[in-house]
Coordinates of C-alpha atoms in Angstrom, one line a residue:
M16 CA 258.0 -6.6 -12.1
I17 CA 259.3 -6.7 -8.7
D18 CA 256.6 -8.0 -5.9
R19 CA 256.7 -5.6 -3.2
S20 CA 254.2 -7.4 -1.3
R21 CA 255.1 -7.3 2.6
I22 CA 255.2 -10.8 4.3
N23 CA 255.1 -11.0 8.1
G24 CA 256.1 -7.5 8.3
T25 CA 258.9 -7.7 5.8
F26 CA 259.3 -7.2 2.3
A27 CA 258.9 -10.2 0.1
L28 CA 261.2 -9.8 -2.8
G29 CA 263.9 -6.6 -3.9
Q30 CA 264.6 -3.4 -2.4
P31 CA 261.8 -1.3 -0.6
T32 CA 261.7 1.8 -1.8
H33 CA 262.3 5.0 -0.1
Q34 CA 258.4 5.4 0.5
E35 CA 258.3 1.8 1.9
L36 CA 260.7 2.6 4.4
L37 CA 259.3 5.6 5.6
E38 CA 255.9 4.5 6.3
S39 CA 257.5 1.3 8.0
F40 CA 258.7 3.8 9.8
E41 CA 255.8 5.4 10.2
R42 CA 253.9 2.0 11.8
K43 CA 256.5 2.0 14.2
V44 CA 256.7 5.5 15.4
Q45 CA 252.4 5.1 15.6
I46 CA 252.6 1.9 17.9
I47 CA 254.6 4.4 20.2
R48 CA 251.8 6.7 20.1
D49 CA 249.0 4.4 20.4
R50 CA 250.8 2.9 23.9
V51 CA 250.9 6.2 25.0
A52 CA 247.1 7.2 23.9
S53 CA 246.6 3.8 26.0
V54 CA 248.2 5.4 28.9
A55 CA 247.0 8.4 28.7
H56 CA 243.3 7.8 28.3
G57 CA 243.4 5.0 31.1
Y58 CA 243.2 1.5 29.4
H59 CA 247.1 0.9 31.1
S60 CA 248.4 1.8 33.8
G61 CA 251.9 1.8 32.3
C62 CA 253.9 1.1 29.3
Y63 CA 257.6 0.2 29.1
I64 CA 259.2 1.1 25.4
V65 CA 262.7 0.2 24.9
G66 CA 264.7 0.4 21.9
R67 CA 268.6 1.7 20.9
P68 CA 269.0 5.9 21.6
G69 CA 268.0 8.2 18.6
T70 CA 265.2 6.7 17.2
S71 CA 262.7 9.1 18.6
K72 CA 261.0 7.0 21.4
T73 CA 261.2 10.3 23.9
F74 CA 260.2 12.8 21.3
T75 CA 257.2 10.8 19.8
V76 CA 256.1 10.3 23.2
K77 CA 256.2 14.2 24.6
K78 CA 254.7 14.9 21.3
E79 CA 251.5 12.7 22.0
L80 CA 251.3 13.6 25.5
D81 CA 251.3 17.3 24.0
R82 CA 248.6 16.3 21.2
L83 CA 246.2 14.8 23.8
E84 CA 246.9 17.3 26.2
A85 CA 247.4 15.3 28.9
P86 CA 248.8 16.0 32.3
S87 CA 252.1 14.9 32.2
T88 CA 255.2 15.0 33.9
L89 CA 259.0 14.1 33.0
Q90 CA 262.2 12.7 35.2
N91 CA 265.6 12.1 33.2
A92 CA 267.8 12.4 36.0
R93 CA 269.2 10.2 38.6
M94 CA 267.0 9.0 41.1
T95 CA 266.9 7.2 44.2
P96 CA 263.8 5.1 45.5
M97 CA 262.8 8.1 48.1
G98 CA 262.7 10.4 45.1
L99 CA 260.8 8.4 42.9
F100 CA 258.2 7.8 45.3
S101 CA 258.4 11.9 46.2
F102 CA 257.9 12.8 42.4
I103 CA 254.9 10.2 42.4
A104 CA 253.3 11.8 45.6
E105 CA 253.6 15.7 44.1
H106 CA 251.9 14.2 40.7
P107 CA 249.4 12.0 41.6
E108 CA 247.0 11.9 38.6
H109 CA 249.9 12.4 35.6
V110 CA 251.3 10.3 33.1
I111 CA 254.7 10.3 34.5
V112 CA 257.4 9.9 32.0
L113 CA 260.6 8.2 33.7
D114 CA 263.3 8.8 30.3
D115 CA 266.8 6.8 30.6
I116 CA 266.8 5.9 34.3
P117 CA 268.5 2.5 34.5
S118 CA 269.8 2.7 38.2
L119 CA 265.6 3.1 39.1
F120 CA 265.3 -0.6 37.4
K121 CA 268.3 -2.3 38.9
N122 CA 267.3 -1.0 42.6
D123 CA 264.9 -3.6 44.1
Q124 CA 263.4 -0.9 46.4
A125 CA 262.5 1.6 43.8
M126 CA 260.9 -1.7 41.6
Q127 CA 258.3 -2.2 44.4
I128 CA 257.5 1.7 44.1
L129 CA 256.8 1.3 40.6
M130 CA 255.0 -2.1 41.0
A131 CA 252.2 -0.5 43.7
A132 CA 251.9 2.2 41.6
L133 CA 251.0 0.0 38.9
D134 CA 249.2 -2.1 40.5
G135 CA 244.9 -1.9 40.1
K136 CA 242.8 -0.6 38.0
P137 CA 243.8 2.3 35.3
G138 CA 242.6 5.5 36.6
Q139 CA 241.8 4.3 40.1
P140 CA 243.8 5.2 43.2
R141 CA 246.4 2.6 44.0
K142 CA 248.0 2.8 47.1
V143 CA 251.8 3.4 47.0
T144 CA 253.9 2.8 50.4
Y145 CA 257.3 3.9 51.5
K146 CA 258.8 2.9 54.8
S147 CA 261.8 3.7 56.3
K148 CA 263.8 3.1 59.8
D149 CA 261.8 6.7 60.5
Q150 CA 259.0 7.1 58.3
D151 CA 255.9 5.2 57.2
I152 CA 253.7 6.9 54.6
H153 CA 251.7 6.5 51.4
V154 CA 250.1 8.0 48.7
L155 CA 247.1 7.4 46.7
F156 CA 248.6 7.4 43.1
S157 CA 245.9 7.2 40.1
G158 CA 248.2 8.4 37.6
A159 CA 250.2 6.2 35.1
I160 CA 253.8 5.6 34.2
I161 CA 255.8 5.2 30.7
A162 CA 259.5 4.2 31.1
I163 CA 261.4 5.1 28.2
S164 CA 265.4 3.0 28.2
N165 CA 268.0 1.8 25.9
L166 CA 267.9 -2.0 28.0
P167 CA 265.3 -4.4 28.5
L168 CA 263.7 -5.5 32.0
R169 CA 266.1 -7.7 34.0
R170 CA 265.3 -11.4 33.7
D171 CA 264.6 -12.1 37.6
P172 CA 261.2 -12.2 39.6
L173 CA 260.6 -8.7 40.5
A174 CA 261.3 -7.4 36.9
Q175 CA 259.1 -10.2 35.7
A176 CA 256.7 -9.0 38.4
L177 CA 256.6 -5.0 37.1
G178 CA 256.8 -6.2 33.6
S179 CA 253.4 -7.9 33.9
R180 CA 251.7 -4.8 35.0
V181 CA 252.7 -2.8 32.2
V182 CA 252.2 -3.1 28.4
M183 CA 255.6 -3.6 26.7
L184 CA 257.1 -2.4 23.6
E185 CA 260.2 -2.5 21.8
H186 CA 261.2 0.1 19.1
E187 CA 264.2 -1.1 17.3
P188 CA 263.9 0.7 13.3
T189 CA 266.6 -0.2 11.3
D190 CA 269.2 2.5 9.6
E191 CA 267.6 1.8 6.6
E192 CA 263.8 3.2 7.9
I193 CA 266.2 6.2 9.9
A194 CA 267.9 7.0 6.8
A195 CA 264.3 7.1 5.2
F196 CA 263.2 9.3 7.9
M197 CA 266.1 11.6 7.7
Q198 CA 265.4 12.3 4.4
H199 CA 262.0 12.8 5.3
L200 CA 262.7 15.5 7.7
A201 CA 265.3 17.1 5.3
A202 CA 262.5 18.1 2.6
K203 CA 260.9 20.4 5.1
G204 CA 263.8 22.2 6.1
H205 CA 265.3 23.1 9.5
A206 CA 265.3 27.0 10.8
D207 CA 266.7 28.7 8.4
L208 CA 268.3 25.9 6.1
S209 CA 266.6 25.4 3.1
S210 CA 265.4 21.4 2.0
E211 CA 268.7 20.9 -0.2
E212 CA 270.8 22.0 2.6
C213 CA 269.2 19.9 4.9
L214 CA 269.5 17.2 2.3
E215 CA 273.2 17.8 2.0
V216 CA 273.8 17.1 5.5
V217 CA 271.6 14.1 6.0
K218 CA 273.8 12.3 3.0
F219 CA 277.2 13.4 4.7
V220 CA 276.1 12.3 8.4
I221 CA 274.8 9.2 7.2
A222 CA 277.8 8.5 5.1
E223 CA 279.9 9.0 7.8
T224 CA 277.8 7.3 10.3
R225 CA 278.3 4.3 8.1
S226 CA 282.4 4.6 7.8
Y227 CA 282.6 4.8 11.4
D228 CA 280.5 1.4 11.4
M229 CA 278.1 2.9 13.8
R230 CA 273.8 3.2 13.9
L231 CA 272.2 6.0 12.6
D232 CA 271.1 8.1 15.3
L233 CA 268.6 11.5 14.8
R234 CA 270.4 13.3 17.4
H235 CA 273.4 13.3 15.5
L236 CA 271.8 14.7 12.5
N237 CA 270.3 17.7 15.1
K238 CA 274.1 18.6 16.1
A239 CA 275.0 18.4 12.5
W240 CA 272.2 20.8 11.2
Q241 CA 273.4 23.1 14.1
D242 CA 277.3 22.7 12.7
F243 CA 276.2 23.7 9.3
R244 CA 274.0 26.8 10.6
Q245 CA 276.9 27.9 12.4
D246 CA 279.7 27.6 9.5
K247 CA 276.6 29.2 7.0
H248 CA 276.8 32.2 9.9
G249 CA 280.3 33.0 9.4
R250 CA 280.5 31.9 13.4
S251 CA 283.1 29.0 12.6
K252 CA 286.6 29.0 11.2
T253 CA 286.4 25.2 10.9
P254 CA 283.9 23.6 7.8
W255 CA 280.8 22.0 9.0
K256 CA 281.8 18.6 7.5
D257 CA 285.2 18.8 9.8
L258 CA 282.6 19.7 12.9
V259 CA 280.3 17.0 12.1
R260 CA 283.4 14.5 11.1
T261 CA 285.0 15.1 14.4
S262 CA 282.0 14.9 16.4
L263 CA 281.0 11.4 15.0
Q264 CA 284.6 10.1 15.5
K265 CA 284.8 11.0 19.3
I266 CA 281.4 9.2 19.7
A267 CA 282.7 6.1 17.7
T268 CA 286.1 5.9 19.6
E269 CA 284.8 6.1 23.0
P270 CA 284.3 3.3 25.2
V271 CA 280.7 2.1 25.7
L272 CA 280.2 2.0 29.6
S273 CA 276.5 2.3 29.7
M274 CA 276.0 -1.0 29.5
S275 CA 277.6 -4.1 30.7
K276 CA 278.7 -6.9 28.8
R277 CA 275.5 -8.9 30.4
D278 CA 273.2 -6.5 29.5
D279 CA 274.5 -6.5 26.0
I280 CA 273.7 -10.2 25.8
E281 CA 270.3 -9.7 27.6
L282 CA 269.1 -6.7 24.5
Q283 CA 270.2 -9.3 22.3
R284 CA 268.0 -12.1 23.7
Q285 CA 265.3 -9.7 24.0
K286 CA 265.6 -9.0 20.3
V287 CA 265.5 -12.7 19.5
R288 CA 262.6 -13.3 21.9
D289 CA 260.8 -10.5 20.0
A290 CA 261.7 -12.0 16.2
M291 CA 260.8 -15.9 17.3
R292 CA 257.4 -14.6 18.4
R293 CA 256.3 -12.4 15.1
F294 CA 258.0 -14.7 12.7
P295 CA 257.9 -18.5 14.6
D296 CA 258.6 -20.5 11.7
D297 CA 261.1 -19.0 9.7
W298 CA 264.7 -18.9 11.2
R299 CA 266.2 -16.9 8.7
T300 CA 263.8 -13.6 9.0
Q301 CA 264.3 -13.8 12.7
M302 CA 268.2 -13.4 12.0
E303 CA 267.8 -10.6 9.5
A304 CA 265.0 -9.1 11.9
T305 CA 267.4 -9.0 14.9
G306 CA 270.4 -7.5 13.0
L307 CA 273.0 -10.2 14.8
A308 CA 275.2 -11.7 13.3
K309 CA 275.3 -15.7 12.6
S310 CA 276.7 -16.9 15.2
T311 CA 275.8 -14.5 18.1
F312 CA 272.1 -15.1 16.6
Y313 CA 272.5 -18.8 16.8
N314 CA 274.3 -18.3 20.4
R315 CA 271.1 -16.1 21.8
R316 CA 268.7 -18.4 20.5
K317 CA 269.9 -21.4 22.0
E318 CA 269.9 -19.6 25.1
V319 CA 266.2 -18.2 24.7
L320 CA 265.0 -21.8 23.7
A321 CA 266.8 -23.2 26.6
D322 CA 265.1 -20.9 29.2
A323 CA 261.9 -21.4 27.5
D324 CA 262.4 -25.3 28.1
S325 CA 263.2 -24.7 32.2
V326 CA 260.1 -22.8 32.6
A327 CA 257.8 -25.2 30.9
A328 CA 259.7 -28.0 33.1

């Protein structure tokens, strides 16, 4: 009999079952819900959630805030520091969700505004000031901020100071867990599609995504279901599989412009740090948890250890 007991959060022997993968994904999503609740109920003034696209970060945050009936507002467009300050001033008691706005966390002035908004006791008013050549204004902010990003915070004193004011969470489910969740969603059906039709689309999306050597993305599945519906309704002369395939092919061949090489390396380092913290005495499990190639893992691990030594010195 295969022993499927879990050791340090990983499966000890054999391949995990569909149910085990689904439960593992649910545990990771539950951490997001609990972090949202900790902010909405005033235990923390902010949270920074990082992870690759299409893993249910934003959906889970929004759904949990709705469930809690917490006053909240979301911003997902480009923002200037003054725009951030104005947004905070307009929602002084809300949970503000900043969804994938990397420009804010690269701007020192915006970071200082965020630090002021997050510095102090949760639920208590914190003074946030905006100074310019012609203005010196302030607002009392007693709300909270949830930032959702595909990139970790920068590695510099200003970013580290911000990071010390919030709770951090890396959400990085495996492709196998995402696949299990896709099948779970398919079992419920979608719009006017049966569970059998949804599962057919899921299997195709998984196979095509893997053929392009891409990571699974829940947003691709939702688009694929819509392509299937369009074909089913007789409103497309192109078969749904070709619609899905051409969409994925376009994504696979587009150059990635949103992440620089330096950002990519820093994301790898963050994965290594998290794996080393979770599995301090098992480098093999660390490597598996990061999903990095062996040579890349060793390079990033060496750099992380060097950083730790320099801090200790």
